[in-house]
């Protein structure tokens, strides 16, 4: 499932995304909430620390806060937790939270809200972003849709069977599902398109949730039901991989219509072949190892099913896998750091700069995503929406020019 999503691009081609860190921490927190005995007051230092890291590193971990809070208030309701638990949780949370405030103030002169300010009421594209044939979440990555349906099945038919998760299993299942729904709703207000490969990293933190839903769903099936589910899942994985290949190598369907487009697509595919087989050096070798690791990860759900691995053990394996992936990415970043510094120095010497936009998007990303939306609505003949997006694009240009004039003197 992990390989059949847009994240393969960000893990291999663009390593260093903060969302990769978020993936590891979210998997770790799910494992802790399943396994850790939280009756002792000091045990709440662990989830509190993980949540504070989300603010320190500015990664998308606010759903984790909701999940931990759900478990905490359940302990309060059942009188398994009291003020001492809250004290330890708060102390561990506020330590790194204070560092985040200090870091923001020293760098920017004020505190950044980050993920707390994701709502933009100027546009709402919830259903379009989910089901649009133009890079919609569930069309571009149908494994997500399959996992959501698996989550519904688990909640409707297995919520009274906690043996796969332990005593907190049903509570965590409900929390996982509704946090994902709320997050999908909120991010639909953002400027950018958020669909397909470009916006797939928005849901990176939820990959452990989707994996758990699929694990419980597949484990509960037998006979023909299991065969049908696996067949559908395999087809969706192939679809995902083709979409990722399309993005990484520009092998879009239109590239096979004319000779010129086909030649461009073939050249892009040849470039990927050269990257995998011909590149030498430490950096290329590390990236090849990473690519092989993701190919091997495809077999993980099948192995779990055949060996009847308990869900909690599967999550533990996923935590270890995320940790190894993050370590490999860190090495890639270290190896490539010199090259990145040279590129950055070239941009500064040329007097070029990137202006940060609302919601931490750059001008290029904002306007590029608006152009993509305009392309889609033009293809379906929705002129009203096209005019609305044209006005939005013009306002982005105007706002960016003002910010550029204010920021440029401070840099030179």
XYZ file of C-alpha atoms in Angstrom:
412
model
C 0.000 0.000 0.000
C 2.819 2.356 0.858
C 4.525 1.819 -2.494
C 1.275 2.353 -4.362
C 0.889 5.962 -3.211
C 2.490 9.290 -4.147
C 4.902 9.053 -1.231
C 7.388 6.943 -3.190
C 8.258 10.113 -5.124
C 8.942 12.200 -2.038
C 10.896 9.428 -0.323
C 13.234 8.636 -3.239
C 13.359 11.638 -5.566
C 12.851 14.468 -3.073
C 14.200 13.173 0.256
C 14.129 15.406 3.283
C 10.443 16.265 3.449
C 9.368 17.024 6.996
C 6.328 14.835 6.344
C 8.586 11.768 6.302
C 9.455 12.580 9.901
C 5.756 12.938 10.630
C 5.112 9.478 9.186
C 7.593 7.870 11.566
C 6.247 9.714 14.620
C 2.627 8.947 13.766
C 3.376 5.241 13.385
C 5.301 5.333 16.653
C 2.441 7.030 18.489
C -0.127 4.532 17.170
C 2.108 1.720 18.416
C 2.517 3.364 21.836
C -1.213 3.918 22.255
C -1.799 0.242 21.431
C 0.959 -1.242 23.570
C 1.971 1.107 26.397
C 0.441 0.724 29.847
C -0.868 4.252 30.412
C -2.201 3.686 33.921
C 0.984 5.078 35.512
C 1.098 8.873 35.562
C 4.665 9.121 34.267
C 3.827 7.016 31.208
C 2.006 10.031 29.734
C 5.377 11.707 29.221
C 5.787 9.679 26.009
C 2.671 10.796 24.045
C 3.135 14.320 25.390
C 6.693 14.409 24.077
C 5.682 13.104 20.641
C 2.973 15.723 20.312
C 5.352 18.507 21.290
C 7.733 17.353 18.551
C 4.996 18.062 16.005
C 5.053 21.739 16.954
C 8.837 21.880 17.144
C 9.383 20.400 13.679
C 6.326 22.004 12.051
C 5.167 18.711 10.565
C 1.596 17.691 10.025
C 0.886 15.859 13.265
C -2.191 17.595 14.612
C -4.337 14.472 14.033
C -1.998 12.730 16.457
C -2.986 15.280 19.087
C -6.629 14.367 18.615
C -5.906 10.658 18.884
C -3.849 10.977 22.065
C -6.424 13.327 23.583
C -9.164 10.796 22.830
C -7.318 8.059 24.725
C -6.469 10.450 27.564
C -10.059 11.591 28.114
C -11.220 7.987 27.983
C -8.831 7.296 30.863
C -10.264 10.268 32.727
C -13.809 9.037 32.166
C -12.980 5.533 33.393
C -11.072 7.003 36.374
C -7.802 5.418 35.218
C -6.169 8.855 35.061
C -6.192 11.955 37.231
C -4.467 15.278 37.721
C -1.030 13.664 38.026
C -1.401 12.091 34.575
C -2.419 15.480 33.182
C 0.561 17.140 34.890
C 3.125 14.765 33.357
C 1.456 14.977 29.967
C 1.427 18.797 30.091
C 5.022 19.133 31.281
C 6.426 16.896 28.548
C 4.298 18.668 25.962
C 5.251 22.211 26.968
C 9.036 21.633 26.985
C 9.432 21.393 23.216
C 6.390 23.590 22.642
C 8.343 26.407 24.322
C 11.299 25.708 22.027
C 8.986 26.033 19.028
C 7.824 29.476 20.181
C 11.398 30.598 20.767
C 12.534 29.281 17.392
C 9.729 31.111 15.570
C 10.381 34.376 17.374
C 14.133 34.307 16.712
C 13.698 33.471 13.019
C 10.616 35.461 12.050
C 9.957 37.911 14.871
C 6.592 36.334 15.639
C 5.037 32.929 16.365
C 3.854 30.890 13.374
C 0.541 29.062 13.627
C 1.485 26.453 10.980
C -1.087 23.660 10.842
C -3.464 25.544 13.118
C -4.306 27.939 10.266
C -5.253 25.685 7.394
C -8.713 27.075 6.661
C -9.220 29.455 3.774
C -12.883 30.249 3.201
C -12.377 31.619 -0.321
C -12.802 28.184 -1.875
C -14.082 24.739 -0.931
C -13.348 21.744 -3.152
C -14.048 18.790 -0.879
C -15.826 16.390 -3.250
C -13.906 17.641 -6.259
C -10.562 16.989 -4.623
C -11.585 13.529 -3.501
C -13.221 12.200 -6.666
C -12.098 14.462 -9.510
C -10.593 12.525 -12.461
C -7.979 15.284 -12.545
C -5.706 14.234 -9.665
C -8.444 13.570 -7.138
C -7.284 11.752 -4.010
C -9.279 8.581 -4.513
C -8.928 8.522 -8.299
C -5.204 9.158 -8.360
C -4.617 6.905 -5.333
C -7.596 4.508 -5.146
C -5.843 2.522 -2.416
C -6.914 5.360 -0.117
C -10.539 4.791 -1.065
C -10.174 1.048 -0.525
C -8.672 1.708 2.911
C -11.483 4.118 3.824
C -14.075 1.492 2.884
C -12.129 -1.013 4.980
C -12.308 1.436 7.876
C -16.084 1.678 7.536
C -16.342 -2.113 7.482
C -14.192 -2.402 10.611
C -16.265 0.185 12.485
C -19.602 -1.331 11.486
C -18.853 -5.024 11.935
C -15.804 -5.389 14.191
C -16.068 -2.610 16.728
C -17.054 -5.134 19.416
C -14.055 -7.394 18.757
C -11.064 -5.825 20.511
C -8.899 -8.929 20.435
C -6.915 -7.653 17.446
C -5.977 -4.432 19.192
C -6.283 -4.893 22.921
C -8.551 -3.029 25.317
C -8.089 0.373 23.663
C -8.571 -0.967 20.135
C -12.198 0.082 19.435
C -11.586 3.578 20.846
C -8.502 4.098 18.696
C -10.363 2.833 15.612
C -13.117 5.405 16.039
C -10.562 8.120 16.667
C -8.540 7.218 13.588
C -11.508 7.221 11.262
C -13.062 10.505 12.327
C -9.714 12.320 12.482
C -9.139 11.399 8.837
C -12.615 12.623 7.853
C -12.106 15.941 9.674
C -8.681 16.431 8.127
C -9.946 15.770 4.597
C -12.668 18.334 5.193
C -10.333 21.028 6.512
C -7.601 20.752 3.892
C -10.217 21.173 1.164
C -10.231 24.889 1.995
C -6.637 25.410 0.947
C -5.457 27.346 -2.072
C -3.625 24.505 -3.763
C -5.259 21.633 -5.579
C -4.130 19.019 -3.036
C -4.962 16.143 -5.347
C -2.792 13.336 -6.629
C 0.971 13.225 -6.382
C 1.535 16.894 -5.673
C -0.745 16.967 -2.655
C -0.452 13.335 -1.632
C 2.032 14.171 1.120
C -0.800 16.027 2.893
C -2.123 12.604 3.956
C 1.284 11.131 4.741
C 0.719 11.097 8.495
C -2.386 8.967 8.036
C -0.600 6.090 6.270
C -0.396 4.065 9.540
C -4.147 4.546 9.955
C -4.875 3.270 6.461
C -2.508 0.340 6.981
C -4.289 -0.643 10.207
C -7.702 -0.448 8.513
C -6.542 -2.711 5.697
C -4.878 -5.160 8.096
C -8.027 -5.617 10.198
C -10.252 -5.766 7.118
C -8.211 -8.408 5.290
C -7.719 -10.479 8.423
C -11.483 -10.646 8.912
C -12.213 -12.060 5.445
C -12.319 -15.688 4.371
C -12.721 -17.643 1.141
C -14.054 -15.827 -1.911
C -14.369 -12.556 -0.039
C -10.638 -12.563 0.633
C -9.809 -13.439 -2.992
C -12.018 -10.667 -4.331
C -10.598 -8.099 -1.905
C -7.028 -9.035 -2.778
C -7.779 -8.872 -6.498
C -9.274 -5.393 -6.172
C -6.389 -4.234 -4.003
C -3.811 -5.545 -6.479
C -5.524 -3.748 -9.368
C -5.545 -0.522 -7.369
C -1.873 -0.923 -6.487
C -1.014 -1.332 -10.163
C -3.087 1.752 -10.955
C -1.219 3.728 -8.286
C 2.167 2.610 -9.533
C 1.276 3.598 -13.103
C 0.214 7.025 -11.879
C 3.481 7.445 -10.021
C 5.403 6.357 -13.112
C 3.394 8.909 -15.082
C 4.480 11.677 -12.742
C 8.103 10.609 -12.351
C 8.729 9.969 -16.073
C 6.051 12.165 -17.713
C 4.476 9.075 -19.270
C 1.033 10.631 -19.571
C -1.540 9.021 -21.904
C -1.228 11.888 -24.391
C 2.438 10.990 -24.882
C 1.352 7.986 -26.948
C -0.872 9.952 -29.348
C 1.768 11.688 -31.477
C 5.326 10.765 -32.344
C 6.779 13.883 -30.695
C 4.966 13.305 -27.407
C 5.860 9.620 -27.468
C 9.528 10.487 -27.992
C 9.444 12.864 -25.025
C 7.839 10.215 -22.835
C 10.332 7.574 -23.923
C 13.226 9.917 -23.180
C 11.871 10.489 -19.681
C 11.537 6.737 -19.113
C 15.080 6.221 -20.373
C 16.255 8.831 -17.873
C 14.666 6.879 -15.031
C 16.330 3.699 -16.325
C 19.698 5.464 -16.325
C 19.106 6.740 -12.805
C 18.396 3.248 -11.473
C 20.981 1.202 -13.382
C 23.787 3.463 -14.554
C 24.361 6.085 -11.862
C 27.321 5.415 -9.600
C 28.511 7.002 -6.409
C 27.463 6.935 -2.776
C 24.349 9.091 -3.188
C 23.005 7.042 -6.108
C 23.738 3.767 -4.301
C 21.818 4.878 -1.218
C 18.845 5.919 -3.357
C 18.861 2.556 -5.142
C 18.818 0.767 -1.790
C 15.871 2.923 -0.763
C 14.011 2.090 -3.971
C 14.631 -1.633 -3.417
C 13.331 -1.322 0.155
C 10.040 0.102 -1.064
C 9.688 -2.632 -3.677
C 10.141 -5.237 -0.952
C 7.598 -3.445 1.236
C 4.873 -4.326 -1.274
C 4.910 -7.914 -0.008
C 4.472 -6.963 3.656
C 0.619 -7.094 3.808
C 0.610 -10.495 2.084
C 3.158 -11.885 4.551
C 1.173 -10.517 7.494
C -1.987 -12.185 6.215
C -0.424 -15.569 5.458
C 1.273 -15.779 8.850
C -1.782 -14.439 10.719
C 0.293 -11.681 12.275
C -1.563 -9.676 14.906
C -2.268 -6.092 13.968
C -0.214 -4.690 16.834
C 2.812 -6.680 15.647
C 2.269 -5.452 12.103
C 2.215 -1.871 13.391
C 5.437 -2.550 15.289
C 7.040 -3.761 12.061
C 5.820 -0.658 10.287
C 7.360 1.544 12.988
C 10.714 -0.176 12.487
C 10.402 0.191 8.716
C 9.659 3.936 9.031
C 12.635 4.381 11.349
C 14.962 2.661 8.875
C 13.560 4.716 5.997
C 14.042 7.954 7.892
C 17.619 6.986 8.747
C 18.340 6.276 5.071
C 16.823 9.605 4.054
C 18.948 11.400 6.635
C 22.065 9.849 5.092
C 20.889 10.965 1.634
C 20.458 14.491 2.906
C 23.940 14.490 4.408
C 25.518 13.211 1.198
C 23.639 15.706 -0.960
C 24.072 18.620 1.413
C 27.090 20.041 -0.420
C 25.274 20.038 -3.755
C 22.208 21.657 -2.234
C 24.352 24.382 -0.653
C 25.908 25.178 -4.028
C 22.481 25.463 -5.639
C 21.263 27.729 -2.861
C 24.365 29.913 -3.163
C 23.697 30.256 -6.883
C 20.147 31.437 -6.263
C 21.289 34.040 -3.735
C 24.089 35.341 -5.968
C 21.651 35.705 -8.858
C 19.381 37.773 -6.649
C 16.558 35.230 -6.904
C 14.278 34.530 -3.981
C 11.151 32.608 -3.042
C 8.435 34.540 -1.246
C 6.515 32.576 1.363
C 2.768 32.770 0.857
C -0.188 32.234 3.195
C -0.386 28.668 4.548
C 3.373 28.311 3.927
C 3.074 27.834 0.161
C 5.370 29.618 -2.277
C 4.103 31.832 -5.066
C 5.055 29.230 -7.655
C 3.165 26.441 -5.892
C 0.091 28.590 -5.347
C -0.194 29.887 -8.895
C 0.747 26.535 -10.392
C -2.031 24.787 -8.485
C -4.543 27.449 -9.542
C -3.531 26.899 -13.175
C -4.132 23.165 -12.745
C -7.610 23.800 -11.410
C -8.348 26.154 -14.310
C -7.247 23.454 -16.743
C -9.650 20.980 -15.193
C -12.668 23.312 -15.135
C -11.974 24.409 -18.716
C -12.019 20.745 -19.757
C -15.521 20.281 -18.302
C -16.801 23.655 -19.522
C -17.358 25.312 -16.133
C -16.677 28.932 -17.135
C -17.952 30.334 -13.837
C -15.328 28.466 -11.854
C -12.643 29.409 -14.393
C -13.397 33.123 -13.947
C -13.305 32.720 -10.175
C -9.879 31.084 -10.361
C -8.576 33.757 -12.738
C -9.480 36.404 -10.171
C -7.732 34.373 -7.463
C -4.586 34.047 -9.590
C -4.474 37.804 -10.196
C -4.788 38.485 -6.474
C -1.901 36.081 -5.803
C 0.311 37.962 -8.253
C -0.535 41.299 -6.665
C 0.013 40.031 -3.105
C 3.334 38.428 -4.043
C 4.650 41.618 -5.677
C 3.927 43.566 -2.493
C 5.708 40.984 -0.337
C 8.686 40.902 -2.703
C 9.143 44.678 -2.494
C 8.983 44.576 1.297
C 11.350 41.608 1.680
C 14.023 42.411 -0.909
C 15.740 45.339 0.944
C 16.179 43.189 4.046
C 18.143 40.579 2.081
C 20.558 42.847 0.275
